[in-house]
PDB file of C-alpha atoms in Angstrom:
ATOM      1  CA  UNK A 241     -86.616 141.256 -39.806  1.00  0.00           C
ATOM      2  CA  UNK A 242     -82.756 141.527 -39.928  1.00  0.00           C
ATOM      3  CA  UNK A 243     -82.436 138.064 -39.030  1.00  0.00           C
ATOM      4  CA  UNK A 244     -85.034 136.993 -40.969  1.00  0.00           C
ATOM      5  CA  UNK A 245     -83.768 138.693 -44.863  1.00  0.00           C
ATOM      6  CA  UNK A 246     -80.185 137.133 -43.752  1.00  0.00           C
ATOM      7  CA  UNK A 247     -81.449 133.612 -43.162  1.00  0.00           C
ATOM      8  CA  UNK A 248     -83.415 133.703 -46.758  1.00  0.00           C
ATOM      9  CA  UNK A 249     -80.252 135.520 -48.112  1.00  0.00           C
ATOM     10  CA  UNK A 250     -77.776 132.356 -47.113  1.00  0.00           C
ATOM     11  CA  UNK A 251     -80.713 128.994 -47.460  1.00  0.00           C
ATOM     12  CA  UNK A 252     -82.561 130.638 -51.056  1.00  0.00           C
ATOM     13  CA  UNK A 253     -79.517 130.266 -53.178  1.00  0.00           C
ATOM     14  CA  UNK A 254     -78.417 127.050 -51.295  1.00  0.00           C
ATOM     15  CA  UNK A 255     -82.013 125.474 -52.038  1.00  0.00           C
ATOM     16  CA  UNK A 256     -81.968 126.424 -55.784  1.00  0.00           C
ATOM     17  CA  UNK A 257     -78.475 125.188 -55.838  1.00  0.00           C
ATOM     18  CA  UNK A 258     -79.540 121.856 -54.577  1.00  0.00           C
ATOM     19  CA  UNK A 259     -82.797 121.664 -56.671  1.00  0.00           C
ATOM     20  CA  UNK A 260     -80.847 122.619 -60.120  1.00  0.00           C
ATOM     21  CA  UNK A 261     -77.606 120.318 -59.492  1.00  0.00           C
ATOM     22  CA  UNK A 262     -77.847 118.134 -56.817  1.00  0.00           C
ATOM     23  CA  UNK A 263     -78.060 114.091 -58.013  1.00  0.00           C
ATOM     24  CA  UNK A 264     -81.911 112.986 -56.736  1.00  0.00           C
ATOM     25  CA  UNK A 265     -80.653 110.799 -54.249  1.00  0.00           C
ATOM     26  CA  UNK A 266     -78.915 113.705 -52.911  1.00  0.00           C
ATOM     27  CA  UNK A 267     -81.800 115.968 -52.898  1.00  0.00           C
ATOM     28  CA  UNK A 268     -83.551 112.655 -51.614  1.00  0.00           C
ATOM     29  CA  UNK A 269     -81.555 112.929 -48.211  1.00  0.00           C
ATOM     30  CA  UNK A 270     -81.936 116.498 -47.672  1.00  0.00           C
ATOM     31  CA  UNK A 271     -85.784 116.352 -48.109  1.00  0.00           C
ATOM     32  CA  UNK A 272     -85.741 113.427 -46.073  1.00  0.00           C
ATOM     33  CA  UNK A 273     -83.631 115.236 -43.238  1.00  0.00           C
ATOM     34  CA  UNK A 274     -85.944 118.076 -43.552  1.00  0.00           C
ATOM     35  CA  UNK A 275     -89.021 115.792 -43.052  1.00  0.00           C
ATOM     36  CA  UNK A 276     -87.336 114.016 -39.724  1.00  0.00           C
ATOM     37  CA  UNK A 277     -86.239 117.750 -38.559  1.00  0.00           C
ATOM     38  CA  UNK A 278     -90.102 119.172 -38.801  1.00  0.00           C
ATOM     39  CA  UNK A 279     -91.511 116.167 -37.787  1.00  0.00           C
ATOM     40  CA  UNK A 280     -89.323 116.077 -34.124  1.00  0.00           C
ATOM     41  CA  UNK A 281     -90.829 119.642 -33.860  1.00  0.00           C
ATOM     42  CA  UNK A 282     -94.648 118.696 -34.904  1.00  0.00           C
ATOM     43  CA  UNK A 283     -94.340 115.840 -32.199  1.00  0.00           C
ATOM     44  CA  UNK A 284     -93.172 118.277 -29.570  1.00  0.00           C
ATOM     45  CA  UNK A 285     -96.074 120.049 -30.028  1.00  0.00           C
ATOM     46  CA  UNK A 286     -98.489 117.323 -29.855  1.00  0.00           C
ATOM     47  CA  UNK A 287     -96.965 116.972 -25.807  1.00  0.00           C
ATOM     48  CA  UNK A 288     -99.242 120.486 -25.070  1.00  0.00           C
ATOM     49  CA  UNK A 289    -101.926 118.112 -25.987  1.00  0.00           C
ATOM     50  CA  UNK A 290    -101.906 115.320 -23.721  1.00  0.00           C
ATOM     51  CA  UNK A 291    -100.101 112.683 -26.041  1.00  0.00           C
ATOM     52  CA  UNK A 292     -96.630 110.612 -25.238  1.00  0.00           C
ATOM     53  CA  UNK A 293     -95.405 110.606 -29.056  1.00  0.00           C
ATOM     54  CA  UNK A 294     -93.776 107.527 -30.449  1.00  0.00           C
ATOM     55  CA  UNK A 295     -91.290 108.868 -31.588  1.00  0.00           C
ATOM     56  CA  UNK A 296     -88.268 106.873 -32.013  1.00  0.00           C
ATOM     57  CA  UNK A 297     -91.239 104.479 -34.220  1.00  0.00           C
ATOM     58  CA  UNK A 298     -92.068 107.503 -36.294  1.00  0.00           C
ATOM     59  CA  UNK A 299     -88.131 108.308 -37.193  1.00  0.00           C
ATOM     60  CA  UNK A 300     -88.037 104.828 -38.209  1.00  0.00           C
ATOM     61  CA  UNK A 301     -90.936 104.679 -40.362  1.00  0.00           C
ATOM     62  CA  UNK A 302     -90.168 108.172 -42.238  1.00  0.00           C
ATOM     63  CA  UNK A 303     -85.990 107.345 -42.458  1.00  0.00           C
ATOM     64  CA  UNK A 304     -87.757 103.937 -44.411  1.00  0.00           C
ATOM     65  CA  UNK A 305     -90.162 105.258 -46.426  1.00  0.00           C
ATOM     66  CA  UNK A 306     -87.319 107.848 -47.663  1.00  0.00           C
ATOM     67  CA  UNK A 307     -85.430 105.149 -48.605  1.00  0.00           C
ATOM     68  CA  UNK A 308     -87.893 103.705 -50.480  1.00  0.00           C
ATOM     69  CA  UNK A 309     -87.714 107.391 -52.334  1.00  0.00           C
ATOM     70  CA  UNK A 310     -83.957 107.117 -52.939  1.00  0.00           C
ATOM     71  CA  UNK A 311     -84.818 103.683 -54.750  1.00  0.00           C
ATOM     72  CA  UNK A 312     -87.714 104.988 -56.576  1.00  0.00           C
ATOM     73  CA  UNK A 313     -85.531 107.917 -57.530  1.00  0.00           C
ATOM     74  CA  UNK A 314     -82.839 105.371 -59.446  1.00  0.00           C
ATOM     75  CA  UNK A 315     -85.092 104.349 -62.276  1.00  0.00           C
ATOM     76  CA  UNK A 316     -84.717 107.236 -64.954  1.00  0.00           C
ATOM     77  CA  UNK A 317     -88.233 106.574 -66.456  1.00  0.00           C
ATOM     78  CA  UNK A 318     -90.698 109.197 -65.497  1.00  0.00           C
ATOM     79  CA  UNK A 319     -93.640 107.468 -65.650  1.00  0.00           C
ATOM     80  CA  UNK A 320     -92.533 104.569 -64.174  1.00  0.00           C
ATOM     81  CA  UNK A 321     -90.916 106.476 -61.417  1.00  0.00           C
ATOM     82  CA  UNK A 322     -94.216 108.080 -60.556  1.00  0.00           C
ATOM     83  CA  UNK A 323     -96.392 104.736 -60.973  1.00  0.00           C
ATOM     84  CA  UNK A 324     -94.047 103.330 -58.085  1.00  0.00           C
ATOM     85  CA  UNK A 325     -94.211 106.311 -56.220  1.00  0.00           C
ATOM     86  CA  UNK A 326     -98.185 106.688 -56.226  1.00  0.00           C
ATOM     87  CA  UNK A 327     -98.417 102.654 -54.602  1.00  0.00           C
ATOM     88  CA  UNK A 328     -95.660 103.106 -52.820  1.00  0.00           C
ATOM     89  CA  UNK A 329     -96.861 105.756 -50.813  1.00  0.00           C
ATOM     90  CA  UNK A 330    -100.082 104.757 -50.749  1.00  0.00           C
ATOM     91  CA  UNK A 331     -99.372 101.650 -49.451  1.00  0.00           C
ATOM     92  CA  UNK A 332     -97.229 103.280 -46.597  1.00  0.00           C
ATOM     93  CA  UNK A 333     -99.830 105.271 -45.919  1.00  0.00           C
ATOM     94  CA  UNK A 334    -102.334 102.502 -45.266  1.00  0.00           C
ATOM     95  CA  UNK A 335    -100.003 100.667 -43.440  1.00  0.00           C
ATOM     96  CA  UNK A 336     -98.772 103.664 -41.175  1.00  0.00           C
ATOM     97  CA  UNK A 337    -102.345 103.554 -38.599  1.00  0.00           C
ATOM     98  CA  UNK A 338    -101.464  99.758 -37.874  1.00  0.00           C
ATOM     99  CA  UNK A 339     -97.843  99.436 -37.811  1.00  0.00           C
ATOM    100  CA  UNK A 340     -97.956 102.374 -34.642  1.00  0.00           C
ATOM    101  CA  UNK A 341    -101.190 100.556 -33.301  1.00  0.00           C
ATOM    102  CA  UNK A 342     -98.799  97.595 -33.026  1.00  0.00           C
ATOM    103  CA  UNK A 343     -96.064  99.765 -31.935  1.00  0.00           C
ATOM    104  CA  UNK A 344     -98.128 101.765 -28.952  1.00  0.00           C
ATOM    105  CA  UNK A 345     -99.736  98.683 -27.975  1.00  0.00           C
ATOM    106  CA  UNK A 346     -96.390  96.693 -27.191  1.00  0.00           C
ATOM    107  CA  UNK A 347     -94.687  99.839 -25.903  1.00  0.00           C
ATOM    108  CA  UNK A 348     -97.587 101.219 -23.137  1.00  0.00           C
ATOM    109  CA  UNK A 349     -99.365  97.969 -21.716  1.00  0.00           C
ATOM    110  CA  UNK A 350     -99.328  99.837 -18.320  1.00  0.00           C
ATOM    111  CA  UNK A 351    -101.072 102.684 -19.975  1.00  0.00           C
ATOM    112  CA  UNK A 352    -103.633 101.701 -23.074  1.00  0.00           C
ATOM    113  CA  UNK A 353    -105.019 105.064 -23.003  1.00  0.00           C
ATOM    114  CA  UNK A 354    -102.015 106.820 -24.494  1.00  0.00           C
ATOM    115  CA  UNK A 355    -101.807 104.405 -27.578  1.00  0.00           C
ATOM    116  CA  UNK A 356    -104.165 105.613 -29.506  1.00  0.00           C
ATOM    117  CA  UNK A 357    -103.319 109.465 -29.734  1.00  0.00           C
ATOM    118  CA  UNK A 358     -99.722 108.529 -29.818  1.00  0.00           C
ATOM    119  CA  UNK A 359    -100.188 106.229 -32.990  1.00  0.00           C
ATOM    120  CA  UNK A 360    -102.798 108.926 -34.395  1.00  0.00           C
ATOM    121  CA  UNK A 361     -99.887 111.657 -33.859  1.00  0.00           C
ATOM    122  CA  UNK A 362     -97.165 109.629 -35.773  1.00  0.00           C
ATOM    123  CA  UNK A 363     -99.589 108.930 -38.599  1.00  0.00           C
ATOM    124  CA  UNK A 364    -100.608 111.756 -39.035  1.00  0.00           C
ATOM    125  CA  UNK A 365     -97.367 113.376 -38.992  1.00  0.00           C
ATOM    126  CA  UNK A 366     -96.130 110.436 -42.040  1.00  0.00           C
ATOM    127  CA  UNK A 367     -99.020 112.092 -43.952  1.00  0.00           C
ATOM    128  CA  UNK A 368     -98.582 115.679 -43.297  1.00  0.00           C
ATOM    129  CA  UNK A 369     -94.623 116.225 -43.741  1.00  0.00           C
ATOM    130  CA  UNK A 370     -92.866 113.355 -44.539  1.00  0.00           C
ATOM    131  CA  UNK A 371     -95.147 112.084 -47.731  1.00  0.00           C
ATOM    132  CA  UNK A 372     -95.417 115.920 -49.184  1.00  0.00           C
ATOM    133  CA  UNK A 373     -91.383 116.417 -48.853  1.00  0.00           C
ATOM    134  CA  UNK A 374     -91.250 113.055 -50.725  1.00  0.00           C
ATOM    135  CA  UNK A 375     -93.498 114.668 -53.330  1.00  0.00           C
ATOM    136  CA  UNK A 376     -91.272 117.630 -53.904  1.00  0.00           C
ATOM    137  CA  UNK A 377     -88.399 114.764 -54.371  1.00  0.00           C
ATOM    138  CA  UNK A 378     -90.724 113.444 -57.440  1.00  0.00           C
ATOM    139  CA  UNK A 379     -91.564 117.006 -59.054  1.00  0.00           C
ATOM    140  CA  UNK A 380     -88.016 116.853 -59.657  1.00  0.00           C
ATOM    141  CA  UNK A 381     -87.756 113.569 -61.562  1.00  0.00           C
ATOM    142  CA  UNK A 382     -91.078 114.794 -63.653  1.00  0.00           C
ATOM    143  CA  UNK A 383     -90.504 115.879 -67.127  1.00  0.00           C
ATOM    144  CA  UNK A 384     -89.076 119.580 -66.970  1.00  0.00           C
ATOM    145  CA  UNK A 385     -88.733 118.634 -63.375  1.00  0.00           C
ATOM    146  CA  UNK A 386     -85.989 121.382 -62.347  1.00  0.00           C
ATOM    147  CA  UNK A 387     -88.699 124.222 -64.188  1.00  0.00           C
ATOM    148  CA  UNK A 388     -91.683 122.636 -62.296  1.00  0.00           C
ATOM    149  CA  UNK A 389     -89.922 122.677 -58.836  1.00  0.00           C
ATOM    150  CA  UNK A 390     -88.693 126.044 -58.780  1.00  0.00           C
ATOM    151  CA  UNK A 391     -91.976 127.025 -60.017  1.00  0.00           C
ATOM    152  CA  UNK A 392     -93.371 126.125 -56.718  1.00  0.00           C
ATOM    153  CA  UNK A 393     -91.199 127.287 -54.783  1.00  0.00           C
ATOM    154  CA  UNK A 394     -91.438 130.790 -56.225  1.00  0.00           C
ATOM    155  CA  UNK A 395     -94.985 130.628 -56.324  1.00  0.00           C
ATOM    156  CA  UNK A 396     -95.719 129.652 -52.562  1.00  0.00           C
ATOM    157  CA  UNK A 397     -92.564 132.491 -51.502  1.00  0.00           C
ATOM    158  CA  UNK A 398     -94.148 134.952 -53.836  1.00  0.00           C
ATOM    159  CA  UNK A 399     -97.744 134.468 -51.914  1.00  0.00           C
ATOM    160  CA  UNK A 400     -95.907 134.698 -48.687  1.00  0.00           C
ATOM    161  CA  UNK A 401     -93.648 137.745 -49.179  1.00  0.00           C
ATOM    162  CA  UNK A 402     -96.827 139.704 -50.408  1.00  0.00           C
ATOM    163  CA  UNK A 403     -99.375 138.446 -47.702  1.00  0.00           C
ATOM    164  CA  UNK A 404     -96.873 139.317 -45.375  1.00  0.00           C
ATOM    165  CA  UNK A 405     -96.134 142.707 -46.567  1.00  0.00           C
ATOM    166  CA  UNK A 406     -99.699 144.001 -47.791  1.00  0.00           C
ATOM    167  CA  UNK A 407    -101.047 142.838 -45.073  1.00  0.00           C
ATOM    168  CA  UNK A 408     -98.913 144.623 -42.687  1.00  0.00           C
ATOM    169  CA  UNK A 409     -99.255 147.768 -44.455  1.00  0.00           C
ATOM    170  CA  UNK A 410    -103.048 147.359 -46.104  1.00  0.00           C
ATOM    171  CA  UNK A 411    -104.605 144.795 -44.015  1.00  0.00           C
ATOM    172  CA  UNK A 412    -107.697 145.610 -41.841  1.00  0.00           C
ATOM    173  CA  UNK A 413    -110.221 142.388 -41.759  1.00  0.00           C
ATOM    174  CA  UNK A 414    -108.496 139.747 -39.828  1.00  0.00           C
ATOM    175  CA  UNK A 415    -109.137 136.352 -41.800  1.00  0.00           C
ATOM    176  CA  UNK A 416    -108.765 133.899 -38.802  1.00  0.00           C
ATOM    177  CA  UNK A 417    -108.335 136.120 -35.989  1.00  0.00           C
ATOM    178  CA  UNK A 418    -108.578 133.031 -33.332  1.00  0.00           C
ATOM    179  CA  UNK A 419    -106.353 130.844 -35.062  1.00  0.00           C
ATOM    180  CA  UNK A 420    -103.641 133.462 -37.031  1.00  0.00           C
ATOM    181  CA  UNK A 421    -104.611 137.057 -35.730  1.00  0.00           C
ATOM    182  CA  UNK A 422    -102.436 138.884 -38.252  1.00  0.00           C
ATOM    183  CA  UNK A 423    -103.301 137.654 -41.404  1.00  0.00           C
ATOM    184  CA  UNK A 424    -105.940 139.546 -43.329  1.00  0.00           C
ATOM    185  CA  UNK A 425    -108.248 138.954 -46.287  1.00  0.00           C
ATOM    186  CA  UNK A 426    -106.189 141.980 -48.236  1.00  0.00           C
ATOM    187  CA  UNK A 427    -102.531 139.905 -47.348  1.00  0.00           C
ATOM    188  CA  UNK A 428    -104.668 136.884 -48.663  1.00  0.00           C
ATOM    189  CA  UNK A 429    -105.829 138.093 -51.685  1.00  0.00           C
ATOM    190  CA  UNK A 430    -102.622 139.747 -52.522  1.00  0.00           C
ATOM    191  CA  UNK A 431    -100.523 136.678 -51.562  1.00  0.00           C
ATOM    192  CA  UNK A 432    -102.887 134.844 -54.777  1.00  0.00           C
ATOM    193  CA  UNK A 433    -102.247 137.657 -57.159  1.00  0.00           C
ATOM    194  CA  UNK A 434     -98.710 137.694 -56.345  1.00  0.00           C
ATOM    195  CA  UNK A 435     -98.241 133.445 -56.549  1.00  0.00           C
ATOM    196  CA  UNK A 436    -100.048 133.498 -60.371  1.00  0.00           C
ATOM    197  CA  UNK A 437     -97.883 136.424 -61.769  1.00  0.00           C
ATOM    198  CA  UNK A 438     -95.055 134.960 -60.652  1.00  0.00           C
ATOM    199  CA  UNK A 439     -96.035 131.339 -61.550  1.00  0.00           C
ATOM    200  CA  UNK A 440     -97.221 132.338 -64.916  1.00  0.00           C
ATOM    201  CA  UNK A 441     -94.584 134.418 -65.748  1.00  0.00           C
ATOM    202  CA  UNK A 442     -92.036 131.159 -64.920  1.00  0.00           C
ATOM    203  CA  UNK A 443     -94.005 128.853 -67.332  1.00  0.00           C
ATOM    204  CA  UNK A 444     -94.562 131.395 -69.919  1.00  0.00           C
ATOM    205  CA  UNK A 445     -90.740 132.344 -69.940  1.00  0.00           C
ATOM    206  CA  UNK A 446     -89.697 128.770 -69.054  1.00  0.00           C
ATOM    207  CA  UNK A 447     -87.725 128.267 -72.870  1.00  0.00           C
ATOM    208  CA  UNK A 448     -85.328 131.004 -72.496  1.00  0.00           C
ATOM    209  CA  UNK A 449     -84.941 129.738 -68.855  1.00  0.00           C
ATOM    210  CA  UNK A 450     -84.469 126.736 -69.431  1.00  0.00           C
ATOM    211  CA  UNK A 451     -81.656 127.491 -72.208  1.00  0.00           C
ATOM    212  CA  UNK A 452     -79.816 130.168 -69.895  1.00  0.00           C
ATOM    213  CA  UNK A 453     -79.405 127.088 -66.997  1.00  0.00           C
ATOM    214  CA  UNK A 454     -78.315 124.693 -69.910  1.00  0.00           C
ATOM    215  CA  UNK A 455     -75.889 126.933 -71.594  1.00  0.00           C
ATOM    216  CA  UNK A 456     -74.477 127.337 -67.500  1.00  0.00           C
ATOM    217  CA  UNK A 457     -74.497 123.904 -66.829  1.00  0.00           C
ATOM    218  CA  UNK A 458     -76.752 124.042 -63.388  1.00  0.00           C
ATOM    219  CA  UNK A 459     -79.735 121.225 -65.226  1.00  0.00           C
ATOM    220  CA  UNK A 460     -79.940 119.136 -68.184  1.00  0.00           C
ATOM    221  CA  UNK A 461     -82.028 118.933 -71.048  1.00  0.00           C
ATOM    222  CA  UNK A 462     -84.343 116.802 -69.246  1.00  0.00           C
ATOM    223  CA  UNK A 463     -84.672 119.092 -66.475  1.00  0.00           C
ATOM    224  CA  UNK A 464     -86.024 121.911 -68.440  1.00  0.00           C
ATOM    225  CA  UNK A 465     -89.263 123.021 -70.290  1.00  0.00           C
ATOM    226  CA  UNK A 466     -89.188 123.368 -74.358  1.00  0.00           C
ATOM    227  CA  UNK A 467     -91.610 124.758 -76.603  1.00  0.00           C
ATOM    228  CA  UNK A 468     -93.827 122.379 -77.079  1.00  0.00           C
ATOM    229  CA  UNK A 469     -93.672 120.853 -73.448  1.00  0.00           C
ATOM    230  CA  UNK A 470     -94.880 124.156 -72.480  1.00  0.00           C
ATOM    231  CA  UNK A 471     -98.665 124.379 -71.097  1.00  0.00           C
ATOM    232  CA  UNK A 472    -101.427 126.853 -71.935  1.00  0.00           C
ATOM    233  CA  UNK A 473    -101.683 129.877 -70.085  1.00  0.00           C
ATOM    234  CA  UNK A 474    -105.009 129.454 -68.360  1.00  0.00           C
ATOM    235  CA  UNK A 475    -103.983 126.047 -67.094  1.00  0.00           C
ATOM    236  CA  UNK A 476    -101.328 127.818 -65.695  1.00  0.00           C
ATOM    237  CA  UNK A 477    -103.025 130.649 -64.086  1.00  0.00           C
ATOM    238  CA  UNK A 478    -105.775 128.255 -62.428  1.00  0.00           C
ATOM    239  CA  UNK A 479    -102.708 126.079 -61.515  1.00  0.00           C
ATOM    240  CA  UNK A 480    -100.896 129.201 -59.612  1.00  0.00           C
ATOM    241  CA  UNK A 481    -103.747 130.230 -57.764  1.00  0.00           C
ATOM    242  CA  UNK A 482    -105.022 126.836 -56.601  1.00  0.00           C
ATOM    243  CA  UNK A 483    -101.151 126.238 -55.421  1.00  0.00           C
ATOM    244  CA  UNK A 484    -101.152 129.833 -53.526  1.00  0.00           C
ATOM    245  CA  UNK A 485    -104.926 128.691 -52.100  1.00  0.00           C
ATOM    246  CA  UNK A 486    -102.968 125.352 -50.968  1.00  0.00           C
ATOM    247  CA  UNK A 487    -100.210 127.105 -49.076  1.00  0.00           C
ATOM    248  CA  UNK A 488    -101.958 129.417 -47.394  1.00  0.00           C
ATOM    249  CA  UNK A 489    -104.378 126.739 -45.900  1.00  0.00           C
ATOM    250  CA  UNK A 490    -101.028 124.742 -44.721  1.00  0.00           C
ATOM    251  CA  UNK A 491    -100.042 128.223 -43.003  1.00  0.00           C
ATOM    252  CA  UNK A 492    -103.099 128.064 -40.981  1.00  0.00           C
ATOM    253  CA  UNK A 493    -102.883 124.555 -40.085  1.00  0.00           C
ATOM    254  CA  UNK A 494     -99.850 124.777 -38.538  1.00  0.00           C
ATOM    255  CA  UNK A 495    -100.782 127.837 -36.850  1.00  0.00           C
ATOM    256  CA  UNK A 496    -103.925 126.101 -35.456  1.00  0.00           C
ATOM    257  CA  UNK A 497    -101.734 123.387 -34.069  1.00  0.00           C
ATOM    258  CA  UNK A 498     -99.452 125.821 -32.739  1.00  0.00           C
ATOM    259  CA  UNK A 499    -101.862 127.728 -31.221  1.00  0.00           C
ATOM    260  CA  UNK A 500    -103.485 124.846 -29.572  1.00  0.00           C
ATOM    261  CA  UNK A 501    -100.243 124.213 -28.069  1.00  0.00           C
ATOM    262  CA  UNK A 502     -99.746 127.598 -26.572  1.00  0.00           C
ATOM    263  CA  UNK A 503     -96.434 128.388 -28.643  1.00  0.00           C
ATOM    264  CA  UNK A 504     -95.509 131.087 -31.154  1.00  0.00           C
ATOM    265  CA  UNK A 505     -92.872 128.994 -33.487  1.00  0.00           C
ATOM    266  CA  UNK A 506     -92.335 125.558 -33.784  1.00  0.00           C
ATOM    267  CA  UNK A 507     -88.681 125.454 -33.131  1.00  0.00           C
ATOM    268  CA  UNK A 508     -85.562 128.132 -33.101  1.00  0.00           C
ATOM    269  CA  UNK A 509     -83.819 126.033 -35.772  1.00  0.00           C
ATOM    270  CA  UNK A 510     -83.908 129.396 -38.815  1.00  0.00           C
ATOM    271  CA  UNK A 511     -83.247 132.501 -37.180  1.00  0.00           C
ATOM    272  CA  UNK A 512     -86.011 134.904 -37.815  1.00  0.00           C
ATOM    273  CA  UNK A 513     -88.258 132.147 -39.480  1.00  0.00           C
ATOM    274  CA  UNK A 514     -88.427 129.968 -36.357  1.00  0.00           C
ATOM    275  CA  UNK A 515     -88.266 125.940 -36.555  1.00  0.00           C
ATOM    276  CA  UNK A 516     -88.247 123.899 -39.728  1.00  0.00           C
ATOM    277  CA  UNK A 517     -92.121 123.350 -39.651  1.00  0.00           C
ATOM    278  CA  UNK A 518     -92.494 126.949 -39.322  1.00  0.00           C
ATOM    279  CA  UNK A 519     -90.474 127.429 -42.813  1.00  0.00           C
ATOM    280  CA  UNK A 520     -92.195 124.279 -44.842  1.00  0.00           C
ATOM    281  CA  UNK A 521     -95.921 124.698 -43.524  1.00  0.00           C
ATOM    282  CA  UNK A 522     -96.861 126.280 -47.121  1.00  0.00           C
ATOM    283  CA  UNK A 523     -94.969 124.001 -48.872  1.00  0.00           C
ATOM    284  CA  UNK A 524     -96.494 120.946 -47.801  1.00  0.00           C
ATOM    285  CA  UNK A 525     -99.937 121.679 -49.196  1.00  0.00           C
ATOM    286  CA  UNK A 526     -98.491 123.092 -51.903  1.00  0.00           C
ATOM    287  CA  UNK A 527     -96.533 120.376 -52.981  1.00  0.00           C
ATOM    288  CA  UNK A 528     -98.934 117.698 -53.698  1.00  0.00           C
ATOM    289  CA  UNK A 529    -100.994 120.303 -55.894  1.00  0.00           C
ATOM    290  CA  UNK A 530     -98.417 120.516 -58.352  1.00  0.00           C
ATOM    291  CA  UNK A 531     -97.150 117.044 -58.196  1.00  0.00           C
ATOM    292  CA  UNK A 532    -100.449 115.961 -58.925  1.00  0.00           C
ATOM    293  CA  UNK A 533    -101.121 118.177 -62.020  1.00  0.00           C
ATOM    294  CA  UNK A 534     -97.269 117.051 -63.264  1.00  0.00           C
ATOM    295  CA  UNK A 535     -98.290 113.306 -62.803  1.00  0.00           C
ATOM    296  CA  UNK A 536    -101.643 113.905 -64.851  1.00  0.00           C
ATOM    297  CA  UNK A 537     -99.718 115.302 -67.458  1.00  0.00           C
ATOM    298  CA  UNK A 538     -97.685 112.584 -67.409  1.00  0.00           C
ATOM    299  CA  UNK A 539    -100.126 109.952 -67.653  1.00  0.00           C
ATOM    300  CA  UNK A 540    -101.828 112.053 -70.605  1.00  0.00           C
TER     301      UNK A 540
END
């Protein structure tokens, strides 16, 4: 636990530095490092499993498609920022399941069997880490894009600090018990009441917030939320809990692969938290949740 409160201590301000200041190309490279860092661990873990990753192909793919990100990140127009990014990434998505096919295919000839899991590894892990980090890049270009990424950020830590606490302390029906045995229906439902009072609050209070970083210089105008950019309340709450419902089901995902590959963390990158993976699980179902409601605004 020591270990653990002294890592968040040290990366928490460092993140919210980064997200507040940081130019987007900048926060472009460190989401895209972050990506290439989780996904070396997720293809480790797909070894327990039978498969030979590709994964020099996969660093290769992801390091391009973050490029395309930096790119898409130049153009100061929202909407035409998000436009690009939503055929972009489609369009590297479709593309991912063939371009490995072709990659597996030319790399084991002496061995046809392994090309198929190894290609279905790599795309999967382009969908599951690399396109969601990318995401989290674009939440930040959205109008009131510094207000919207903090927002979930707080809101999926908020869910986890209380899941892990009430549940340690209140929790008695085990939720998953083959694939997470700790976590409990009480740490569950507190982790949702938790990640809308803290979401909500941010919105509702998002004016004076937004003035306080101005006046201090850490975001522009653009970067914050004004009165009449700010949503409704119940928008809001529904918004928070399906966000805290998101991260909790990217929690157990990982924990299902984990589990399937007979380890506890995914890496010993964060002391106390364990690999990278371990620390973004929640966020990467999270993410597209409120990217998605921020590009329907948009488009409104």
């Amino acid at each position: 636990m020591i270990k653990r409160v002294a890592t968040a201590v040290v990366l928490i301000p460092l993140v919210l530095l980064l997200v507040l200041k940081a130019p987007l190309y900048v926060l472009a490279l460190v989401a895209g490092a972050v990506a290439v860092l989780a996904i070396a661990e997720f293809l480790k873990l797909v070894t327990p499993y039978g498969v030979k990753p590709l994964t020099l192909a996969t660093y290769v793919f992801v390091a391009l498609f973050f490029v395309f990100v930096i790119i898409a990140s130049t153009n100061r127009t929202p909407l035409v920022e998000t436009t690009a990014m939503i055929y972009g990434t489609a369009l590297a998505a479709a593309l991912a399941p063939f371009i490995f096919l072709a990659v597996a295919m030319r790399m084991r000839r002496a061995n046809l069997t392994s090309g198929y899991p190894a290609a279905a590894a790599s795309s999967f892990a382009f969908g599951y880490v690399a396109i969601p980090m990318a995401l989290l890049v674009q939440i930040r270009q959205l109008p009131a894009g510094a207000i919207w990424t903090i927002y979930t950020l707080l809101a999926v830590w908020a869910g986890d600090i209380f899941a892990y606490f009430v549940g340690k302390s209140l929790g008695r029906r085990r939720m998953s018990p083959h694939v997470s045995p700790k976590k409990t229906w009480e740490g569950a439902a507190a982790s949702i009441v938790a990640s809308v009072i803290v979401g909500t609050l941010w919105i509702q209070h998002a004016p004076g917030i937004s003035s306080a970083l101005l006046r201090s210089g850490l975001i522009g105008r653009s970067g914050g939320m004004w009165g009449l950019e700010q949503p409704p309340l119940w928008p809001i709450i529904l918004l928070s809990a399906v966000v805290n419902i998101a991260a909790q089901l990217g929690d157990l995902v990982e924990s299902l692969i984990k589990r399937g590959a007979g380890v506890k963390d995914s890496g010993t990158i964060l002391p106390g938290h364990g690999g990278m993976l371990d620390r973004i699980d929640a966020m990467l179902f999270a993410v597209p949740v409120v990217w998605a409601y921020g590009a329907w605004r948009l488009m409104q």
